[in-house]
Structure formats: structure tokens, C-alpha cells
XYZ file of C-alpha atoms in Angstrom:
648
model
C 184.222 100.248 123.460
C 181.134 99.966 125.445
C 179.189 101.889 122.762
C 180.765 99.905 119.971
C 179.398 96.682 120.910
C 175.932 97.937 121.877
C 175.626 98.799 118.001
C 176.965 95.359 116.756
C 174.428 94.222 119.284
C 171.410 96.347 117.262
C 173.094 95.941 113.791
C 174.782 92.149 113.863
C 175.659 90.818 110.073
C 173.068 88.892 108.716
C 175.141 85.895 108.164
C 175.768 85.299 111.992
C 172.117 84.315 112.675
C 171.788 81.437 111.666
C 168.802 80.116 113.426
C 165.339 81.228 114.087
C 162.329 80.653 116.229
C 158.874 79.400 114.681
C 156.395 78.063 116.763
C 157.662 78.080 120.079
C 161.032 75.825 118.528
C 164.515 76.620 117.131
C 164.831 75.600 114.019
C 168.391 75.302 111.585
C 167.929 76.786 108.470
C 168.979 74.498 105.734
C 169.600 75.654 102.681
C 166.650 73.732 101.141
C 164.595 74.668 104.051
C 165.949 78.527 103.307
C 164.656 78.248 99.441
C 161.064 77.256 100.596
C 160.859 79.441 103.485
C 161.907 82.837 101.032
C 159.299 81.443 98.437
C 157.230 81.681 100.965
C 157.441 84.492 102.200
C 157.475 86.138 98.833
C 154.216 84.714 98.784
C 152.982 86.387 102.151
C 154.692 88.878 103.344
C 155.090 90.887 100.293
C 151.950 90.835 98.688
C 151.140 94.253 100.109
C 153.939 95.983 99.550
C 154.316 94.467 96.098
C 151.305 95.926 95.144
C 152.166 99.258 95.908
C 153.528 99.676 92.656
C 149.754 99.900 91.350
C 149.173 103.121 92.386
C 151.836 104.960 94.146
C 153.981 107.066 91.006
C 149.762 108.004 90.113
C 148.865 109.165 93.083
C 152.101 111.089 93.663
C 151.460 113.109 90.291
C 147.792 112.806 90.432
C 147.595 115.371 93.677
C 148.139 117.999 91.450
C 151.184 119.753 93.420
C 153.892 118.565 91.491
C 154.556 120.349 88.053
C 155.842 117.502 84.947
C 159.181 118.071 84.851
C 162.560 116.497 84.499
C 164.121 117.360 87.713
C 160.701 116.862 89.302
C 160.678 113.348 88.300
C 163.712 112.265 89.222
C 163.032 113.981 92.801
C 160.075 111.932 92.896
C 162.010 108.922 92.191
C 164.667 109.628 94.358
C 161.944 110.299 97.316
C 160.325 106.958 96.356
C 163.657 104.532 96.480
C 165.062 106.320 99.734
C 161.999 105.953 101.579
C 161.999 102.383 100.413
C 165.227 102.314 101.928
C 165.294 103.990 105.178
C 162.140 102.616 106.071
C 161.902 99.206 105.208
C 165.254 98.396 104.757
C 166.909 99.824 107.593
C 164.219 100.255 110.123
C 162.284 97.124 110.164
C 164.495 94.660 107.884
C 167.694 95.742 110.151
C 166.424 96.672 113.555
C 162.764 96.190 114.196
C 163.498 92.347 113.277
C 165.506 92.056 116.532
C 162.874 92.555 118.374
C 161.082 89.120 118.487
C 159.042 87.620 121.370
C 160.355 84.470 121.513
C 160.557 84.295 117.431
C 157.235 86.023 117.183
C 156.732 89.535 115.877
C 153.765 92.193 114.691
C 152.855 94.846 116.723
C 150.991 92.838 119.498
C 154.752 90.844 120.147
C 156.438 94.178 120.222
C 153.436 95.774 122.854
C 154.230 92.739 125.186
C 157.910 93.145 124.671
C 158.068 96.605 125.958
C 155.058 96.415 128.324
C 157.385 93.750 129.919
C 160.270 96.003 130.039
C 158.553 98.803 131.685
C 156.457 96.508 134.350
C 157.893 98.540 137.154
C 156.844 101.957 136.134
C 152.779 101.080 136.110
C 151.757 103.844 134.692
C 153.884 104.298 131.557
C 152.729 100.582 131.024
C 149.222 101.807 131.266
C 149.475 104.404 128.534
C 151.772 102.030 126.488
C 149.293 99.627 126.260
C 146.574 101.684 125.212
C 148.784 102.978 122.361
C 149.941 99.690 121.121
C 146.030 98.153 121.007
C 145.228 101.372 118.970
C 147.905 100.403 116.633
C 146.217 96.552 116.680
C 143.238 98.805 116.032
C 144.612 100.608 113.252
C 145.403 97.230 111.752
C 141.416 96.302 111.115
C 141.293 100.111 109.277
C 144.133 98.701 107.443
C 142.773 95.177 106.627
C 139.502 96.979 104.885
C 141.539 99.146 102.894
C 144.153 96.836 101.334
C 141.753 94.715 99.740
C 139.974 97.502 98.791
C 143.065 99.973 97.049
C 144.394 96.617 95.886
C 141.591 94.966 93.840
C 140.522 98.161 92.649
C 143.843 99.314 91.640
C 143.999 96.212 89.643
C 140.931 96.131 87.854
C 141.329 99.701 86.775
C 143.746 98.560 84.590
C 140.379 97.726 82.072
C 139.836 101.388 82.018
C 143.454 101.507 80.071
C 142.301 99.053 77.621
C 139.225 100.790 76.611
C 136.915 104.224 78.690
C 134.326 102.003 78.325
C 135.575 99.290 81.173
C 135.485 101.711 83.338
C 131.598 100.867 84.580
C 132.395 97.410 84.897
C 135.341 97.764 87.082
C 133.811 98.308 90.576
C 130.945 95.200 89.953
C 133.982 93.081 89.148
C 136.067 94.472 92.204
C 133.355 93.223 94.164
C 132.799 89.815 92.767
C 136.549 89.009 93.339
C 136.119 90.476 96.510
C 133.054 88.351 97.481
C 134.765 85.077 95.910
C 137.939 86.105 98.389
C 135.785 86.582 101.622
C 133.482 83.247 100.353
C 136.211 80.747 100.373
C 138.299 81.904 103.502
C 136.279 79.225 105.222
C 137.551 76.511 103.590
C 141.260 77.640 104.979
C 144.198 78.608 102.463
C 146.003 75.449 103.219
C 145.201 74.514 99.138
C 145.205 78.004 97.300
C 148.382 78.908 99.432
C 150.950 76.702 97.968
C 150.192 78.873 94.718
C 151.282 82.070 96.437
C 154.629 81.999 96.178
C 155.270 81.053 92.763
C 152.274 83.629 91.491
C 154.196 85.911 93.799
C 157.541 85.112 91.797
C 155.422 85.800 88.745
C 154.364 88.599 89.403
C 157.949 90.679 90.830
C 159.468 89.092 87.459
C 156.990 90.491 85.725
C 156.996 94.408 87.077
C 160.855 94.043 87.024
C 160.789 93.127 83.692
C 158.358 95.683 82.654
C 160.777 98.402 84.314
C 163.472 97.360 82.461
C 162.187 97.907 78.919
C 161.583 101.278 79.793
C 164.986 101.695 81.890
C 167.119 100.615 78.420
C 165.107 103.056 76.648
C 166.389 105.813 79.025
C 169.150 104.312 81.216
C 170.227 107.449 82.687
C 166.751 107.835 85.352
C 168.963 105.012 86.797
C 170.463 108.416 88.133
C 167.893 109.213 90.241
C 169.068 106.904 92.889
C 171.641 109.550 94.195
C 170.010 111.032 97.700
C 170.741 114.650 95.955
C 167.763 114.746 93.798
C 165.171 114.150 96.511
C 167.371 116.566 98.369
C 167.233 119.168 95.989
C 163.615 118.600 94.802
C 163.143 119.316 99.162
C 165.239 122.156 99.656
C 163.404 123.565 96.143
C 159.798 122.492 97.100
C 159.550 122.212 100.643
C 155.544 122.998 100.992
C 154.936 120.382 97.776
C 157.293 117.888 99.431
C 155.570 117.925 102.535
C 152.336 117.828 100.795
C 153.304 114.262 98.357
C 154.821 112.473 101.378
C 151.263 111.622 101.722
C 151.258 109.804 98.760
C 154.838 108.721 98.301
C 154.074 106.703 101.807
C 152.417 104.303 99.714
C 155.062 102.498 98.828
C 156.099 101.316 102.056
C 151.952 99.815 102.647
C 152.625 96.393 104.094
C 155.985 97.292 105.389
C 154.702 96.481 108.830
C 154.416 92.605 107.458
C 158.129 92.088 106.909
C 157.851 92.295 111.039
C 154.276 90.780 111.701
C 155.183 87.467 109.524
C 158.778 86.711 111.088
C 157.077 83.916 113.145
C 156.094 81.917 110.437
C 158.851 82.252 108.423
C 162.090 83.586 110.404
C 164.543 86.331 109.838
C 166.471 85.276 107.313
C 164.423 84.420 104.342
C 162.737 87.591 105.202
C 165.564 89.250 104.797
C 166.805 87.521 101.662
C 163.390 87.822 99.538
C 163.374 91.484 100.127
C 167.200 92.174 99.381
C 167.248 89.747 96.544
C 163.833 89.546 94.805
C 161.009 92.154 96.224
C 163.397 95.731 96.882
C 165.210 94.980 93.633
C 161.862 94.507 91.391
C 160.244 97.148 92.754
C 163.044 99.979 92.298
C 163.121 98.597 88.466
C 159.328 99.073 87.860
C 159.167 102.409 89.822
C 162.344 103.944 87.792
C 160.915 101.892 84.610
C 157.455 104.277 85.453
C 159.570 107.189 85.712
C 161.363 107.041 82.378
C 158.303 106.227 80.834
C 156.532 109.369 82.266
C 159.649 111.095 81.123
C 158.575 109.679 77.275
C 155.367 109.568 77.597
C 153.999 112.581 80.123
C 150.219 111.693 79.221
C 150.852 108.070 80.774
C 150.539 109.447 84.049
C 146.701 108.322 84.083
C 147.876 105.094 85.035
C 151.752 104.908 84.335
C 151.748 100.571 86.202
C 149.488 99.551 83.153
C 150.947 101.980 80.284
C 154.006 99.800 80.366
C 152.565 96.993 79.137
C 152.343 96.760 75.374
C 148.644 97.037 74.700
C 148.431 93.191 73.506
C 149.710 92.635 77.457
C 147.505 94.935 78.997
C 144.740 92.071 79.952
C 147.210 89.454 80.403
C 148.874 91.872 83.356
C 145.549 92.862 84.745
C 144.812 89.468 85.313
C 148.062 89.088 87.102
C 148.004 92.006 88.967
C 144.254 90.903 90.469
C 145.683 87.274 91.678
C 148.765 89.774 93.145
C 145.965 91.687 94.505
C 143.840 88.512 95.981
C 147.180 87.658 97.388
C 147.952 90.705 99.396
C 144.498 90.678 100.750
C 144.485 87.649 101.966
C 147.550 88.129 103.672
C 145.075 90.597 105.706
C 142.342 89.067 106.002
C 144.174 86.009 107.489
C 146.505 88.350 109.716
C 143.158 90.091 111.320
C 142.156 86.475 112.468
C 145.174 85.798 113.636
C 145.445 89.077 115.894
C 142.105 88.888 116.620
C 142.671 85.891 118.465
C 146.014 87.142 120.108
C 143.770 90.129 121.305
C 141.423 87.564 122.733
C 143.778 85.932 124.284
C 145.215 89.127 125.856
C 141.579 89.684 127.712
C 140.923 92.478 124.978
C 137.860 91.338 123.195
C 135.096 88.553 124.222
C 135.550 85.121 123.048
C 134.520 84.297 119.239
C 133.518 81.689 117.214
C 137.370 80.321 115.852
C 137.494 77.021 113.210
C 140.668 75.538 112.266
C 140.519 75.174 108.584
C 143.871 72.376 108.581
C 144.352 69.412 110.578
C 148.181 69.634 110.144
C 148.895 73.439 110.691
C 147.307 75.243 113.995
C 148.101 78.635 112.737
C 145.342 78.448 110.297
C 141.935 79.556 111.448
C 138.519 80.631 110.454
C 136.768 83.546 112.102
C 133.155 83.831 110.582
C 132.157 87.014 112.728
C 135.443 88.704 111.452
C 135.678 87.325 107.905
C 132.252 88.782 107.154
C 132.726 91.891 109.236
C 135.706 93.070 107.196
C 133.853 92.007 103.602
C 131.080 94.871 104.892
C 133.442 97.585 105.735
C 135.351 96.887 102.504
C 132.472 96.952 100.513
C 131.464 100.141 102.053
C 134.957 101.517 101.039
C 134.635 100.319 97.754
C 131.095 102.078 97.527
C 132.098 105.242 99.399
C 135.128 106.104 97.578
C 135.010 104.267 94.192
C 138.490 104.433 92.616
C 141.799 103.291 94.241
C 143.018 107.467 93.930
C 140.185 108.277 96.122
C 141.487 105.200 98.793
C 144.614 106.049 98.742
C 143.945 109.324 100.589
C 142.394 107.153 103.356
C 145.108 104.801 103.230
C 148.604 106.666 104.590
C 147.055 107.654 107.697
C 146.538 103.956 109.506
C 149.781 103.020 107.916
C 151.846 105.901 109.023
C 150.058 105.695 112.282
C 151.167 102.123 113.220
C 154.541 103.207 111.945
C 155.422 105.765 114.447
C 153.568 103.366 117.641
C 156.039 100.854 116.320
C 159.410 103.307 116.456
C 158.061 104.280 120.167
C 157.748 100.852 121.861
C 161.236 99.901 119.720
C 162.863 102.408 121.183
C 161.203 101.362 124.786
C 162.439 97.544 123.802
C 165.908 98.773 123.119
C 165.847 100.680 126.150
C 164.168 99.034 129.104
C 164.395 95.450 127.626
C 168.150 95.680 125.899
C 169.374 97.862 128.526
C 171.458 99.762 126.302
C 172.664 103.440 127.016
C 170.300 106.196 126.417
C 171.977 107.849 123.671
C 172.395 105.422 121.900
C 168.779 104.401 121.986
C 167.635 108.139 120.869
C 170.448 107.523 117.892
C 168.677 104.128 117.118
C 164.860 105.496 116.488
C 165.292 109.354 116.638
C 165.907 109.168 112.615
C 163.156 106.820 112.138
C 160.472 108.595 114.481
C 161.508 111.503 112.481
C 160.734 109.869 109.400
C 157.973 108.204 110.337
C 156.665 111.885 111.773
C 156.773 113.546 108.577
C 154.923 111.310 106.680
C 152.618 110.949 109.276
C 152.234 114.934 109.184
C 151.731 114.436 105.572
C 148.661 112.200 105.668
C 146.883 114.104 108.410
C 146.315 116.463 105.211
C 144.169 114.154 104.190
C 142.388 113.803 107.370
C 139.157 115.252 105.537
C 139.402 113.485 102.217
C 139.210 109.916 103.696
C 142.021 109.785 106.612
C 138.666 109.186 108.879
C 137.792 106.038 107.408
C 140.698 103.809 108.906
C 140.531 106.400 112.087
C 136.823 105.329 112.695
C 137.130 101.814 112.266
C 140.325 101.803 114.686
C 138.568 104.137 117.025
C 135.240 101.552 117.146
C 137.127 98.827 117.641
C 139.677 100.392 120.322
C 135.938 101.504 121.900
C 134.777 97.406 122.237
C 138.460 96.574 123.232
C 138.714 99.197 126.317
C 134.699 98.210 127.095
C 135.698 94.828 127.424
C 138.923 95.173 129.497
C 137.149 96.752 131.620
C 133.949 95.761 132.191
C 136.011 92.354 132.578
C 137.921 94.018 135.701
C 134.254 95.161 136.788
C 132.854 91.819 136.770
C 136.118 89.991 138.349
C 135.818 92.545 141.140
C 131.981 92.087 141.990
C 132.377 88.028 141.597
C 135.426 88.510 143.974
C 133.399 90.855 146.601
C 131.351 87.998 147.675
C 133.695 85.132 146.701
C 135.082 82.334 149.062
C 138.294 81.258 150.052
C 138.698 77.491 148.536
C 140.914 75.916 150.585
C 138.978 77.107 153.658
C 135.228 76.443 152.114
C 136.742 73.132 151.436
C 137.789 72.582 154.965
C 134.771 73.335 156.088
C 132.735 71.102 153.619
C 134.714 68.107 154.501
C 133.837 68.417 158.349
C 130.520 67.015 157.106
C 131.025 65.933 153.609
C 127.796 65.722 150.771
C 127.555 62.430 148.996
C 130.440 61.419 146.708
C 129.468 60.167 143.309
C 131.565 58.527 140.592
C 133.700 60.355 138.535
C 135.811 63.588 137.794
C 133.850 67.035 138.106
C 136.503 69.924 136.462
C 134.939 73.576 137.562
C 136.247 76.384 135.409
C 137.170 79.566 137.575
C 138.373 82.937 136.405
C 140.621 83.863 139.429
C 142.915 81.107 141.278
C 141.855 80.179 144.625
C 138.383 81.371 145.059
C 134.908 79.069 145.221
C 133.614 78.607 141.800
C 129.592 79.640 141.249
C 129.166 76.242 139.333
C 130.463 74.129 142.328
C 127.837 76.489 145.112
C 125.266 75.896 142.607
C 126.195 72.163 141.882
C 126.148 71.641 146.010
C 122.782 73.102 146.919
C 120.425 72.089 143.724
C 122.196 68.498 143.506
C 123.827 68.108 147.173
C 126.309 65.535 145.878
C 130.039 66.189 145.310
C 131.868 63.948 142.735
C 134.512 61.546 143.654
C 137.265 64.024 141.849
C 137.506 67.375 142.001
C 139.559 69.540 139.726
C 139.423 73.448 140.153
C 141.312 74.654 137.381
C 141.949 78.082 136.322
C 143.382 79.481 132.811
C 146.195 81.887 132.656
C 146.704 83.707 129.496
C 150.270 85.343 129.592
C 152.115 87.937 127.408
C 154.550 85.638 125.212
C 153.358 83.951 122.159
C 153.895 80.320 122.832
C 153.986 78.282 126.489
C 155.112 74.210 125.948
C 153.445 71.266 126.808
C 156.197 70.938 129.855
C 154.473 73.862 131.319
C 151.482 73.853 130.450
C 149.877 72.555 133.670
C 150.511 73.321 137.438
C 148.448 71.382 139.804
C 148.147 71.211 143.835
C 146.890 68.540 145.909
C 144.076 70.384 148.544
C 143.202 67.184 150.030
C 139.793 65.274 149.422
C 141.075 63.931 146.064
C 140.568 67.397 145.180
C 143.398 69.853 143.106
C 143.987 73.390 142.136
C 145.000 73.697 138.192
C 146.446 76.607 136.740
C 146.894 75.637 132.988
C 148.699 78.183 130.820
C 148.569 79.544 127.344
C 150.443 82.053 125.343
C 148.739 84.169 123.111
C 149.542 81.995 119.983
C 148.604 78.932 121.503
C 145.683 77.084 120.655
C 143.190 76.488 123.580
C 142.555 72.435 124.294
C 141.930 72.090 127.806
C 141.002 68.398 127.916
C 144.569 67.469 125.971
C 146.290 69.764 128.626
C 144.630 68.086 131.313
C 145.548 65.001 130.005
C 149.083 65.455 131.642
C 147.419 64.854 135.140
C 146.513 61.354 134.031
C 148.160 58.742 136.359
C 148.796 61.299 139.061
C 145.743 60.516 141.180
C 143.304 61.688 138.516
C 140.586 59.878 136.825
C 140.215 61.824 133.450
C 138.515 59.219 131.401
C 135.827 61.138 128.837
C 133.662 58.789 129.885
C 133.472 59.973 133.490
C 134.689 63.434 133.523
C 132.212 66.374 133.529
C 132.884 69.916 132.762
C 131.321 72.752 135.196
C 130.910 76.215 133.472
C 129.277 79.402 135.599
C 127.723 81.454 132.890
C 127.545 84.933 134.469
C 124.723 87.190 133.156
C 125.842 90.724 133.402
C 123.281 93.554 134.917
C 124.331 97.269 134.534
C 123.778 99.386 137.088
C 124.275 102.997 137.742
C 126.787 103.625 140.654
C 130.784 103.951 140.293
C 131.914 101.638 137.475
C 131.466 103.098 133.698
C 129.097 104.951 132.062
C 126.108 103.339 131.948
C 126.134 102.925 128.121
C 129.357 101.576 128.308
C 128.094 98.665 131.075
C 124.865 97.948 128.706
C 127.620 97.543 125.439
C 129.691 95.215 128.244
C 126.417 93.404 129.273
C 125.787 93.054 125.251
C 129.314 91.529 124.515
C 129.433 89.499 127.598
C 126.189 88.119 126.411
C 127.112 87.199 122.760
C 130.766 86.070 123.567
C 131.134 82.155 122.139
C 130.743 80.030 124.661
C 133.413 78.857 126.587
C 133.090 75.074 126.089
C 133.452 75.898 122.434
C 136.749 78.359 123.199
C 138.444 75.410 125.305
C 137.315 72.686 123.026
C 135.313 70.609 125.636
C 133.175 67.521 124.617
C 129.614 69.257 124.654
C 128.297 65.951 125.997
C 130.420 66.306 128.807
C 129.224 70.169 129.700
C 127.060 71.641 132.285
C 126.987 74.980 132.209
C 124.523 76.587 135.497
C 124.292 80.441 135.571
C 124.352 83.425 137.919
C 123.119 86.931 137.898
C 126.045 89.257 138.583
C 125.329 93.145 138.840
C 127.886 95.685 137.670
């Protein structure tokens, strides 16, 4: 019985959850509120994966390995719906969904989820966590190529109008890339209400488009049955192995179904992939198949072949707002993890703009915005067409697949508590799976699988660097730090002058004498009339509430110890969070309240911390992190920043 409930616990009916978390509050699902929500997330979530249809039947016939026949096709097909459904479907859409921090998902919720679980075995957490930021990693690799494959998938459809597109397609890809990267500082709070019904558009459209060709030849419908990918296997093991690479594909942007569930819940997840996304794309997929079955020389480009020619520039069209779509589903997911990893104490502080005065979620990041637009035009220069991409593309995808099975099954595990067994029957399948096709793609390790590896590997480089040199510098500022409640003690025996007003001194680590406040006493030799020593706390869940937000302690001397704390989703507003201590015995008028800052400047050193190189890249990022004022969202007038040379 035990075991029974355990996998109604993993695999509960849809229909019995009817509520979801979205930013940090439980929210009923209404049925209007449902309808908007699965528009939505048509619009976002499955831009990626609806794309997929651009390319993937091409570049499963376009390696070569797989002869043109009848039984081939359908094995092909069968392959392609199957691994639709085992992967998407069953793995994230039925289990990986469960797994929510708090109503948050993506890989950064699930690496704090089981990090959590295994806190008492340190060093499993250790390794853990440098897995799951390669996977974040991973995600930058895959945030250059999507935009990339995607664009360029779509504008090769002018090269089935007429040969001579073809030398106009890349110039175009990259003035609709340029255009995309150009106007993500003006925030998507405008364009987005577009995406869903384009979206819509654009599912109807490929379903439709697979249905002329189904009628023509109703029986591919056939191809569903499991037995013909079996047989086309158990015939063609070596070419089986070989096209995994490429039938992967069609799961690209799976991982969004799981990184999106805060902003839009479960359920309409759930419901725009069973009812609208799954369904269109199994149409237009089988549709490509029977016409390939017709029409063998179609294989070229079998997504734009079937269109009627008079459609062919109406679809391309479609397919590059489809395209702009899906990438800016990545482009606005890297700032968002980018400032979860920031958050985490993974990468210095940067430059972050809200682009909308009504939704927090929505940010700016000029250093990564412009970052990603040189990679991906790189890509688009180094590799030119989307068939040469797509051999760089499986790896980071397949990659991030199989972290994501290992910390579920640590979730399910360590955090569920459920039998052991029953845990290896839960994932085993899926890291199975998920091994295979990663197998598959390392194939194409030499044809372009480096591309995403490199990127990941860089950034995974600046993200280690930065943890720690970070645990470098906290350990030299703490080797000569003071003890504040008994440096306070001591100063009051004979106190400095008071002056008017409230003096806030920012401090990395709780309870120790902050450089600003040594500096403040010997160059100025006054103290201020209130003193607040507050620290930030940056935890491993993605939202913290106003209610406990702040934690304060009286120390005598109208002087406090703050702790003020913020999830990694939170937005950081330290004067609005100290607000809460007004009328508690704290001045905090803006008119009277100054901000302290120490502004460390880093000096490598050769001894026992990293390599050299390594300090001199910390030094570098410490140096060119935004500034902190900026980060918390102090009043610059109200900011004195005094600095100290620290050596490493």
C-alpha cells in the first residue's frame, strides 16, 4: 500500500491541483484566469519547441545514414512522436513539474531543491552544485544557439522560393537578429501581449499544413504505433544511435515547460501542451512524413515544401515572428537566471533595469543582452546554415537534460523521502533516455558540439572564480575583523561626537565591524545619532515576503543589527525594506539618512588561495562589478562609499 500511494504522490491527476504558486502567492485558477494564463504560455513557453518543426525531419534525413524508404520513414516518425512523448510529456509535463520551489521552477529551483535535501551530506552538495551551475551554464550555450538555428531556419525558407535567396538569407538573419537584441531595452511589456495570439497562429498554421498532407495519405497516421521505431531499432541499431542526435531536436525548449511554471503555473502548462502545442506538432511532423513519402526530393526542406508555393512567403514571414518569439523567450530567460545566479553569490553584481513599472519580473541586462547578440552572431558567421547549428545544438540540450533527471531523482529522494526503488523506477527510464541521446550528440562533439561546451565552460570558469575568490576575500576581511558588539562597548566608554541623523553601514558578514564605519571614525571622528549595521542575506528559495524581510536587534546606543533577506527572485530595494523599521526607534527620513559602502579593492597575491591568474580574473571582476548602491537601489545623493585595500 505504502508503494501505491508514493506513486499517486509522483503521478496525482491533473484535475486535483487546482491551485498554483506565482510570485511568492497562491493563486485560484479561474477559468478566465486559466484561458489567459494557457495563451500565455503558448506564447512563451513554447516558442522553442514549436520551432523545432523547422528543421528537425531535415536534419534527421539530411545526416546521410538513413536510406529513403517506407519503413524508414515511418521509423523516423515513430522515433520522433515517442520521444515527444516520453520526454516531454511524461518526464517534465508529469513529474519534473512537481518539483517546484515554492511555485518556481528551471534548473536553478531544482539545484536549490536538492542541494537542500542533501545539506547533511556536504560533500555530495558540493559536487551537486557544481553540476547544476554547469547546467545554468549550458543554458547561455543554449540561449546563443536558439536564436541562431531559429532565425536561420526560418529565413531559409527564401532559398525554397527561389536558389537565388539563398545569399540574402544570412544578412537578413542578422538584421532581425540585431532589431531583436536592439529593442530588448525597451522591455517586452508591449510586443508581448502579441505572443500568444502569433503563437496560436502559428501551431494552427503547421497543424493545418500537416493535415493536407495527412488526408492525402492517412495511413502514416500509422506510424504512431511504438513498433515501427522498434523495429526500425532492432533493424538499424548503429543508424539509430547515430540520428538520435538529430531526432533530439524536437524536444529543444523542452526544459521551458519546467523553467516558465512560475509565471504561469502548472496547469495551463499542462493544458497548452496536451491541447494545442503536442497535438500541432505530431500533425505537421506526420504531415512532413507523408509528404516525403510523395514527394522524396522535398527532403531539402520538407517544413516549407508544404506550403503551396503562393504560401511559401506568407509562412516564412510567420515562421520568423515564431522564430523572434522563441528567442526572446531566451534572451529574456538568460536575464532572468543571470540575476538568480547573482543572487546565489555566483557572478559579480551587474548593471539590471526594470523595463515595467507594473511587473518586477521584467528586466534589462545591457552587459548580457549585448554579450549574447556577439556570440550569436559569431554562430551565425561560423556555421552559416541552421543544418550546420543543429549539430552544435543537441549537445547543451541533452546535457541539461540528464543534470535535470539526476537532481529529480535526488528531490524525489532526499526531499520526498520516498523509498529507493521506487525513486530508481521514477528517473532510471528517463536517465536512460536522456543517456542515449546524449551519447548520440557527443558524435557531434567535433562538428560543432564545442560551441555550446565552450561558452558553458567560460562561463562556469567566471562563476567558480567568483565563488571563490568571494570566500577568499570574506576570509581575509574576517582575519582582521572586529567583534561589533564588543568594539561598540568599547567605543561608548568614551563616545566620538554624535551628529544628526541615521548612518546605515553595509556589511558582508553579520556581526563584525564594518571598514566604512573604522574609516568614517578616524578621518571624520563623529558618529551619527543612528546607527544601523545591516547585513543582506541571499537564501536558496525564490521569493522571501515583506513579513520577513527584516530582522533587527537593539545593541544599545540607538544602534541595531539588520539582517534583511532576499530570495533569489526578489528584487533588491533596501531603503523600502528598511522602511519597516520606521516608528521602532529609527529615524529613516531620506532626508537624514546616509548610506555607508566599503568598496574593497582586491590585490592578488601569490601564497595559498588560487592560481594566480585566477586571483588577477577575481581582482578584474571584483573591480567591474556594478556598484552596490546601484544593486540595492540607494538614493546616490544619499551614498558614501570610502575604500580599502584588501590582499588575497
Amino acid at each position: 500500500m505504502r508503494g501505491a500511494k508514493d506513486w499517486r504522490r509522483i503521478f496525482i491527476p491533473f484535475h486535483q491541483e487546482p491551485r498554483f504558486v506565482t510570485g511568492g502567492q497562491t493563486v485560484q485558477n479561474s477559468k478566465s484566469s486559466l484561458a489567459g494564463l494557457t495563451v500565455g504560455a503558448i506564447g512563451v513557453v513554447f516558442g522553442d519547441i514549436g520551432t523545432s518543426v523547422l528543421y528537425t525531419v531535415k536534419e534527421v534525413f539530411a545526416t546521410g545514414h538513413v536510406q529513403f524508404t517506407h519503413d524508414n520513414v515511418y521509423g523516423v516518425l515513430s522515433l520522433i512522436f515517442w520521444t515527444l512523448t516520453t520526454i516531454v510529456s511524461v518526464k517534465y509535463v508529469v513529474l519534473v513539474l512537481r518539483a517546484d520551489n515554492n511555485g518556481e521552477g528551471g534548473l536553478v529551483a531544482m539545484l536549490t531543491l536538492a542541494s537542500r535535501a542533501v545539506a547533511d551530506r556536504p560533500r555530495l552538495r558540493h559536487w551537486m552544485l557544481l553540476v547544476g551551475i554547469f547546467g545554468t551554464c549550458l543554458f547561455y550555450g543554449d540561449g546563443v544557439i536558439t536564436p541562431a538555428i531559429t532565425v536561420l531556419g526560418a529565413m531559409e525558407g527564401l532559398e525554397v522560393m527561389s536558389p537565388e535567396m539563398t545569399k540574402y538569407v544570412i544578412p537578413l538573419t542578422l538584421v532581425v537578429l540585431f532589431g531583436l537584441f536592439v529593442v530588448q531595452k525597451k522591455g517586452t511589456a508591449g510586443i508581448g501581449k502579441f505572443f500568444g495570439p502569433v503563437m496560436l497562429l502559428w501551431f494552427a498554421t503547421i497543424a493545418l499544413l500537416g493535415l493536407l498532407h495527412i488526408a492525402k495519405h492517412p495511413e502514416i497516421l500509422w506510424a504512431i504505433s511504438p513498433h515501427y521505431a522498434w523495429r526500425f531499432g532492432v533493424h538499424n541499431p548503429g543508424i539509430t544511435f547515430i540520428i538520435l542526435g538529430a531526432v533530439v531536436l524536437c524536444v529543444t525548449g523542452g526544459e521551458a515547460l519546467y523553467a516558465d511554471m512560475g509565471h504561469f503555473g502548472k496547469r495551463p502548462i499542462r493544458l497548452a501542451w496536451f491541447s494545442i502545442a503536442m497535438p500541432a506538432l505530431v500533425l505537421n511532423y506526420f504531415g512532413q512524413g507523408a509528404l516525403l513519402l510523395a514527394e522524396p526530393e522535398a527532403v531539402k526542406n520538407p517544413f516549407f515544401n508544404l506550403a503551396p508555393e503562393w504560401a511559401t512567403l506568407p509562412l516564412v514571414c510567420l515562421a520568423t515572428a515564431a522564430a523572434v518569439i522563441a528567442s526572446q523567450a531566451l534572451i529574456s530567460g538568460a536575464f532572468s537566471v543571470t540575476k538568480q545566479v547573482i543572487q546565489l553569490g555566483f557572478l559579480p553584481r551587474l548593471q539590471i533595469l526594470h523595463t515595467s513599472v507594473h511587473d518586477k519580473g521584467q528586466i534589462y541586462m545591457p552587459f548580457v543582452n549585448w554579450g549574447l547578440f556577439v556570440l550569436i552572431v559569431l554562430a551565425v558567421g561560423m556555421f552559416r546554415s541552421s543544418g550546420n547549428l543543429a549539430a552544435a545544438y543537441g549537445i547543451a540540450v541533452t546535457t541539461d537534460m540528464l543534470i535535470t533527471t539526476v537532481l529529480t531523482f535526488f528531490v524525489v529522494r532526499y526531499a520526498w523521502k520516498l523509498p529507493l526503488l521506487l525513486c530508481l523506477g521514477a528517473t532510471g527510464l528517463f536517465f536512460v533516455v536522456d543517456i542515449l541521446f546524449w551519447s548520440s550528440n557527443l558524435l557531434k562533439l567535433i562538428h560543432g558540439g564545442w560551441f555550446p561546451l565552450v561558452i558553458a565552460g567560460a562561463v562556469f570558469l567566471l562563476m567558480v572564480t567568483w565563488r571563490d575568490g568571494r570566500a577568499l576575500l570574506t576570509q581575509a576581511l574576517q582575519d582582521t575583523a572586529l567583534d561589533l558588539k564588543e568594539f561598540l562597548s568599547s567605543l561608548f566608554i568614551a563616545p566620538p561626537t554624535r551628529v544628526a541623523g541615521t548612518a546605515v553601514f553595509l556589511t558582508s558578514r553579520d556581526g563584525i565591524v564594518p571598514n566604512a564605519l573604522l574609516h568614517n571614525l578616524k578621518h571624520n571622528k563623529v558618529l551619527h545619532e543612528y546607527n544601523l549595521f545591516v547585513t543582506v542575506h541571499n537564501h536558496e528559495v525564490p521569493w522571501i515576503g515583506m513579513d520577513k524581510r527584516v530582522e533587527a536587534e537593539a545593541l544599545g546606543g540607538d544602534c541595531w543589527r539588520v539582517i534583511v533577506n532576499y530570495g533569489y527572485k526578489n528584487d533588491y530595494d533596501l531603503p523600502k525594506a528598511l522602511s519597516q523599521l520606521q516608528g521602532r526607534g529609527v529615524d529613516l527620513s531620506a532626508m537624514t539618512t546616509s548610506y555607508f559602502l566599503s568598496r574593497d579593492i582586491v590585490t592578488p597575491t601569490l601564497g595559498v588561495g588560487m592560481a594566480l591568474w585566477r586571483e588577477k580574473l577575481f581582482a578584474q571582476m571584483h573591480h567591474s562589478a556594478s556598484a552596490a548602491a546601484e544593486f540595492l537601489n540607494l538614493p546616490s545623493n544619499a551614498v558614501v562609499e570610502l575604500g580599502s585595500k584588501v590582499e588575497i
